[in-house]
Tab-separated table of C-alpha atoms in Angstrom:
chain	number	residue	atom	x	y	z
S	1	MET	CA	-9.632	-17.068	-12.118
S	2	GLU	CA	-10.057	-14.745	-9.144
S	3	LYS	CA	-11.765	-11.463	-9.940
S	4	LEU	CA	-9.258	-8.629	-10.150
S	5	LYS	CA	-9.527	-6.161	-7.266
S	6	VAL	CA	-8.970	-2.487	-8.108
S	7	GLY	CA	-8.204	0.120	-5.465
S	8	VAL	CA	-7.228	3.772	-5.505
S	9	GLY	CA	-4.782	5.901	-3.579
S	10	LEU	CA	-6.260	8.829	-1.702
S	11	SER	CA	-4.668	12.008	-2.994
S	12	SER	CA	-2.152	13.560	-0.633
S	13	GLY	CA	-2.218	16.879	-2.474
S	14	SER	CA	-4.152	20.021	-1.570
S	15	PRO	CA	-6.790	20.080	-0.243
S	16	GLN	CA	-5.724	17.114	1.846
S	17	ALA	CA	-8.917	17.314	3.872
S	18	ALA	CA	-10.808	15.969	0.834
S	19	VAL	CA	-10.363	12.399	2.101
S	20	VAL	CA	-14.086	11.954	2.758
S	21	PRO	CA	-15.395	12.813	-0.734
S	22	GLN	CA	-12.633	10.736	-2.336
S	23	ALA	CA	-13.433	7.697	-0.205
S	24	ARG	CA	-17.173	8.027	-0.754
S	25	LEU	CA	-16.734	8.353	-4.503
S	26	ALA	CA	-14.418	5.328	-4.597
S	27	GLU	CA	-17.096	3.274	-2.867
S	28	GLU	CA	-19.812	4.565	-5.194
S	29	ALA	CA	-17.587	3.798	-8.210
S	30	GLY	CA	-17.344	0.160	-7.122
S	31	LEU	CA	-13.639	0.185	-6.279
S	32	GLU	CA	-12.459	-2.422	-3.788
S	33	SER	CA	-10.231	-0.283	-1.591
S	34	VAL	CA	-8.730	3.112	-0.803
S	35	TRP	CA	-5.084	3.527	0.192
S	36	THR	CA	-2.752	6.035	1.766
S	37	GLY	CA	0.991	6.301	2.021
S	38	ASP	CA	2.688	6.923	5.347
S	39	HIS	CA	5.199	9.652	6.120
S	40	LEU	CA	6.178	11.628	9.177
S	41	ILE	CA	8.254	14.099	7.156
S	42	ALA	CA	7.837	14.046	3.389
S	43	ALA	CA	8.862	16.148	0.417
S	44	LYS	CA	5.450	17.844	0.575
S	45	PRO	CA	2.810	18.301	3.313
S	46	PHE	CA	1.299	14.951	4.266
S	47	LEU	CA	-1.453	14.127	6.756
S	48	ASP	CA	-1.225	11.195	9.158
S	49	SER	CA	-2.147	7.934	7.454
S	50	THR	CA	-4.093	6.364	10.320
S	51	LEU	CA	-6.300	9.401	10.846
S	52	ARG	CA	-6.936	9.722	7.109
S	53	LEU	CA	-8.116	6.115	6.990
S	54	ALA	CA	-10.238	6.653	10.104
S	55	ALA	CA	-11.968	9.537	8.320
S	56	ALA	CA	-12.511	7.314	5.278
S	57	ALA	CA	-13.889	4.548	7.513
S	58	ALA	CA	-16.440	6.866	9.087
S	59	ALA	CA	-17.653	8.029	5.671
S	60	THR	CA	-18.019	4.603	4.018
S	61	GLU	CA	-19.519	1.178	4.640
S	62	ARG	CA	-17.918	-1.290	2.223
S	63	VAL	CA	-14.644	-0.091	0.756
S	64	LYS	CA	-11.481	-1.551	2.314
S	65	LEU	CA	-8.885	0.722	3.914
S	66	GLY	CA	-5.267	0.146	2.984
S	67	PHE	CA	-1.924	1.297	4.312
S	68	GLY	CA	0.276	1.494	1.257
S	69	VAL	CA	2.469	1.169	3.240
S	70	MET	CA	2.831	1.888	6.983
S	71	VAL	CA	6.459	2.588	7.935
S	72	LEU	CA	6.234	0.457	11.038
S	73	ALA	CA	9.662	1.197	12.506
S	74	LEU	CA	8.826	4.910	12.903
S	75	ARG	CA	6.378	3.962	15.674
S	76	PRO	CA	6.612	2.044	18.935
S	77	VAL	CA	5.061	-1.257	17.934
S	78	ALA	CA	2.520	-1.230	20.791
S	79	TRP	CA	1.143	2.122	19.605
S	80	ALA	CA	1.035	0.918	16.011
S	81	ALA	CA	-0.897	-2.176	17.102
S	82	LYS	CA	-3.311	-0.056	19.142
S	83	GLN	CA	-3.995	2.155	16.109
S	84	VAL	CA	-4.515	-0.807	13.787
S	85	ALA	CA	-6.848	-2.598	16.228
S	86	THR	CA	-8.826	0.598	16.792
S	87	LEU	CA	-9.175	1.166	13.050
S	88	GLN	CA	-10.390	-2.413	12.679
S	89	HIS	CA	-13.108	-1.731	15.254
S	90	LEU	CA	-14.094	1.618	13.741
S	91	SER	CA	-14.274	0.210	10.210
S	92	GLY	CA	-15.874	-3.153	10.902
S	93	GLY	CA	-12.731	-5.091	9.983
S	94	ARG	CA	-11.926	-3.433	6.657
S	95	VAL	CA	-8.204	-2.744	7.126
S	96	LEU	CA	-5.504	-3.962	4.719
S	97	LEU	CA	-2.134	-3.538	6.435
S	98	GLY	CA	0.792	-2.846	4.153
S	99	ILE	CA	4.111	-2.687	6.000
S	100	GLY	CA	7.380	-1.278	4.702
S	101	THR	CA	10.740	-0.063	5.940
S	102	GLY	CA	10.753	3.361	4.257
S	103	GLY	CA	13.175	4.670	1.668
S	104	ALA	CA	15.845	7.309	1.293
S	105	VAL	CA	14.000	9.720	-0.991
S	106	HIS	CA	12.642	11.866	1.876
S	107	GLY	CA	15.896	11.876	3.819
S	108	ASP	CA	16.509	10.786	7.390
S	109	ALA	CA	14.974	13.727	9.289
S	110	ALA	CA	11.909	11.690	10.315
S	111	TRP	CA	14.077	8.910	11.698
S	112	LYS	CA	16.165	11.359	13.699
S	113	ALA	CA	12.982	13.001	14.992
S	114	VAL	CA	11.767	9.729	16.544
S	115	GLY	CA	15.212	8.577	17.693
S	116	VAL	CA	15.433	5.587	15.356
S	117	PRO	CA	18.682	5.096	13.401
S	118	TYR	CA	17.870	4.890	9.698
S	119	ALA	CA	20.262	1.958	9.287
S	120	GLU	CA	18.269	-0.090	11.826
S	121	ARG	CA	14.883	0.282	10.166
S	122	GLY	CA	14.893	-3.204	8.616
S	123	LYS	CA	15.888	-4.964	11.834
S	124	ARG	CA	13.327	-2.986	13.826
S	125	THR	CA	10.598	-3.739	11.279
S	126	ASP	CA	11.248	-7.469	11.625
S	127	ALA	CA	11.228	-7.260	15.422
S	128	ALA	CA	7.927	-5.379	15.337
S	129	LEU	CA	6.348	-7.873	12.934
S	130	GLU	CA	7.201	-10.672	15.363
S	131	VAL	CA	4.797	-9.289	17.973
S	132	LEU	CA	2.376	-7.160	15.962
S	133	PRO	CA	-0.280	-9.844	15.291
S	134	ASP	CA	-0.549	-10.827	18.967
S	135	LEU	CA	-0.718	-7.190	20.044
S	136	VAL	CA	-3.466	-6.388	17.520
S	137	GLU	CA	-5.463	-9.476	18.486
S	138	GLY	CA	-5.306	-8.684	22.207
S	139	LYS	CA	-3.050	-11.614	23.061
S	140	PRO	CA	-0.158	-11.401	25.536
S	141	ALA	CA	3.073	-10.280	23.874
S	142	THR	CA	6.509	-9.345	25.161
S	143	VAL	CA	7.623	-5.856	24.178
S	144	ASN	CA	10.913	-4.428	25.450
S	145	GLY	CA	11.024	-7.154	28.073
S	146	GLU	CA	7.514	-6.394	29.356
S	147	GLN	CA	4.528	-8.679	28.784
S	148	VAL	CA	1.567	-6.593	27.709
S	149	THR	CA	-1.956	-7.246	26.475
S	150	LEU	CA	-3.760	-4.575	24.484
S	151	GLU	CA	-7.529	-4.553	24.796
S	152	PRO	CA	-9.867	-4.658	23.052
S	153	GLY	CA	-8.193	-6.877	20.518
S	154	ALA	CA	-9.298	-7.074	16.901
S	155	PRO	CA	-8.764	-9.453	13.982
S	156	MET	CA	-5.292	-9.034	12.515
S	157	PRO	CA	-5.751	-7.466	9.068
S	158	PRO	CA	-4.371	-9.083	5.924
S	159	LEU	CA	-0.647	-8.292	5.808
S	160	LEU	CA	1.154	-6.935	2.764
S	161	ILE	CA	4.944	-6.614	2.676
S	162	GLY	CA	6.171	-3.635	0.683
S	163	GLY	CA	9.575	-3.120	-0.901
S	164	GLY	CA	11.554	-3.990	-3.980
S	165	PHE	CA	11.818	-7.664	-4.854
S	166	GLY	CA	15.141	-8.195	-3.097
S	167	LYS	CA	16.406	-10.566	-0.441
S	168	ALA	CA	14.911	-8.614	2.469
S	169	THR	CA	11.408	-8.505	0.972
S	170	ILE	CA	11.476	-12.184	0.019
S	171	ARG	CA	12.677	-13.124	3.495
S	172	ARG	CA	9.871	-11.137	5.158
S	173	LEU	CA	7.260	-12.658	2.882
S	174	LEU	CA	8.372	-16.175	3.698
S	175	ARG	CA	8.858	-15.445	7.394
S	176	PHE	CA	5.742	-13.431	8.186
S	177	GLY	CA	3.357	-14.406	5.383
S	178	GLY	CA	1.022	-12.006	3.683
S	179	GLU	CA	1.395	-10.805	0.131
S	180	TRP	CA	3.838	-8.646	-1.778
S	181	TYR	CA	2.943	-4.970	-2.265
S	182	ALA	CA	4.877	-4.199	-5.443
S	183	GLY	CA	5.481	-0.568	-6.340
S	184	PHE	CA	5.175	0.145	-10.076
S	185	PRO	CA	6.289	-3.267	-11.422
S	186	THR	CA	6.382	-4.175	-15.099
S	187	PRO	CA	4.342	-7.232	-16.101
S	188	GLY	CA	7.587	-9.088	-16.808
S	189	ALA	CA	9.037	-8.342	-13.389
S	190	LEU	CA	5.781	-9.313	-11.722
S	191	LYS	CA	5.607	-12.611	-13.581
S	192	ASP	CA	9.208	-13.450	-12.650
S	193	ALA	CA	8.517	-12.593	-9.000
S	194	GLU	CA	5.398	-14.754	-8.957
S	195	ALA	CA	7.341	-17.727	-10.310
S	196	ARG	CA	10.138	-17.271	-7.773
S	197	LEU	CA	7.740	-16.950	-4.846
S	198	GLU	CA	5.830	-20.040	-5.932
S	199	GLU	CA	9.112	-21.990	-6.055
S	200	LEU	CA	10.292	-20.824	-2.628
S	201	ALA	CA	6.887	-21.305	-1.019
S	202	ALA	CA	6.643	-24.843	-2.401
S	203	GLU	CA	10.023	-25.662	-0.856
S	204	GLN	CA	8.556	-24.666	2.520
S	205	GLY	CA	5.255	-26.440	1.915
S	206	ARG	CA	3.180	-23.260	2.114
S	207	PRO	CA	0.922	-21.336	-0.293
S	208	ALA	CA	2.624	-18.774	-2.503
S	209	PRO	CA	2.060	-15.137	-1.493
S	210	LYS	CA	-0.422	-13.170	-3.556
S	211	LEU	CA	0.681	-10.028	-5.379
S	212	THR	CA	-0.687	-6.486	-5.152
S	213	ALA	CA	0.715	-3.978	-7.639
S	214	SER	CA	0.491	-0.206	-7.760
S	215	ILE	CA	0.430	1.871	-10.916
S	216	SER	CA	0.388	5.633	-11.414
S	217	ILE	CA	-2.794	6.741	-13.201
S	218	GLY	CA	-3.475	9.935	-15.099
S	219	LEU	CA	-6.607	9.239	-17.105
S	220	GLY	CA	-8.436	11.484	-19.507
S	221	ASP	CA	-6.997	14.276	-21.628
S	222	LEU	CA	-4.006	15.355	-19.539
S	223	PRO	CA	-1.382	17.741	-20.975
S	224	ALA	CA	1.964	16.165	-21.838
S	225	SER	CA	3.612	18.516	-19.355
S	226	VAL	CA	1.607	16.969	-16.503
S	227	VAL	CA	2.620	13.459	-17.558
S	228	ASP	CA	6.262	14.504	-17.873
S	229	ALA	CA	6.171	16.023	-14.388
S	230	GLN	CA	4.875	12.738	-12.986
S	231	VAL	CA	7.660	10.853	-14.731
S	232	ARG	CA	10.233	13.165	-13.146
S	233	GLY	CA	8.603	12.604	-9.754
S	234	LEU	CA	8.940	8.832	-10.104
S	235	MET	CA	12.546	9.218	-11.217
S	236	GLN	CA	13.274	10.778	-7.816
S	237	TYR	CA	12.732	7.293	-6.404
S	238	GLY	CA	15.599	5.965	-8.503
S	239	MET	CA	13.585	4.765	-11.491
S	240	PRO	CA	15.112	5.219	-14.966
S	241	GLU	CA	12.985	7.369	-17.272
S	242	GLU	CA	11.795	4.426	-19.379
S	243	ALA	CA	10.715	2.495	-16.278
S	244	ALA	CA	8.951	5.585	-14.920
S	245	ARG	CA	6.965	6.014	-18.125
S	246	ASN	CA	6.081	2.326	-18.106
S	247	ALA	CA	4.751	2.776	-14.549
S	248	LEU	CA	1.973	5.072	-15.817
S	249	ALA	CA	-1.518	4.316	-17.065
S	250	VAL	CA	-2.688	7.250	-19.151
S	251	GLY	CA	-5.352	7.917	-21.758
S	252	SER	CA	-8.869	6.526	-21.810
S	253	PRO	CA	-10.348	3.963	-19.401
S	254	ALA	CA	-10.134	1.409	-22.229
S	255	GLN	CA	-6.401	2.075	-22.614
S	256	ALA	CA	-5.907	1.891	-18.870
S	257	ALA	CA	-7.844	-1.377	-18.724
S	258	GLU	CA	-5.301	-2.901	-21.122
S	259	ARG	CA	-2.440	-1.880	-18.804
S	260	LEU	CA	-4.180	-3.266	-15.743
S	261	ALA	CA	-5.116	-6.471	-17.552
S	262	ALA	CA	-1.459	-7.060	-18.404
S	263	LEU	CA	-0.507	-6.779	-14.727
S	264	ALA	CA	-3.340	-9.124	-13.782
S	265	GLU	CA	-2.213	-11.634	-16.403
S	266	ALA	CA	1.283	-11.453	-14.893
S	267	GLY	CA	-0.041	-12.413	-11.475
S	268	ALA	CA	-1.502	-9.368	-9.700
S	269	HIS	CA	-4.759	-10.123	-7.875
S	270	ARG	CA	-5.123	-6.475	-6.813
S	271	ILE	CA	-4.028	-3.281	-8.559
S	272	ILE	CA	-3.924	0.106	-6.862
S	273	GLY	CA	-4.180	3.183	-9.052
S	274	LEU	CA	-2.306	6.169	-7.639
S	275	PRO	CA	-3.838	9.255	-9.263
S	276	PHE	CA	-1.999	12.271	-10.583
S	277	GLY	CA	-3.180	15.159	-12.697
S	278	GLY	CA	-4.671	17.557	-10.165
S	279	ASP	CA	-8.290	16.297	-9.995
S	280	PRO	CA	-8.455	13.184	-7.791
S	281	LEU	CA	-12.243	12.930	-7.931
S	282	ARG	CA	-12.222	12.794	-11.729
S	283	GLN	CA	-9.432	10.224	-11.650
S	284	ILE	CA	-11.478	8.060	-9.267
S	285	GLU	CA	-14.470	8.245	-11.609
S	286	LEU	CA	-12.346	7.199	-14.596
S	287	LEU	CA	-10.642	4.414	-12.634
S	288	GLY	CA	-14.078	3.119	-11.690
S	289	GLU	CA	-14.931	2.993	-15.425
S	290	THR	CA	-11.666	1.161	-16.017
S	291	ALA	CA	-12.484	-1.436	-13.355
S	292	ARG	CA	-15.936	-2.024	-14.841
S	293	LEU	CA	-14.387	-2.655	-18.270
S	294	LEU	CA	-12.138	-5.309	-16.728
S	295	THR	CA	-15.122	-7.205	-15.325
S	296	ALA	CA	-17.534	-6.691	-18.229
């Protein structure tokens, strides 16, 4: 069985400039990867994802750098490819490229700001994914009727497709490859998705996509009020309260290891802990302990 990979989300809270110590500590703690979300306009202040990962790349040597996930349709695809290729060069090829279409929770102000109709985000994401690998790799690609070649090219990073396990996500996985970036799945839902993807992939004679799952982590002795606040935050994304509570890993590293092991047993080959609780460095330390328990 493949060794479970454990990554951590870089805190987007204040002080946001603490990317470097978080990334360094994640590497020292033995975690596989660090991740950042991607927003132009969010419910709270949020730094640019590409620059945050560039800062993490400069401060580390081994840890992988993940977009969890890049909202590709907010950017001209040629610029997105240029940023990804540059980050590959700066990091020595450590990028993990999650791609998503964005959701409604933050409103449509960002889409209006860049002149992209919110309703077209799925179609534009697919069109961008058609040419993104060639653009990143420095191969000729046709964009808006113009053949362009971006240099220097870089290896296309592993691709992860984010989104709920609906028709659009399944179609992208089977069309563009990569793996599924699943946000806060239950073990049961993950197991069902794995079985369905294996069935569909077999019909097409291709390997089944791997699964990456995220989970919200608040380890250590956190007050119940902090946990409840996190539950309410997840409910803003449309999750029922029971599902939101099931999306948390709280308590000791040993308790968290049980939660992560259940997701791994259901098919996840990578799990990303998204810290809450106000002290991201402490959460990274405790998640590192959790990961070591899983491999002991």
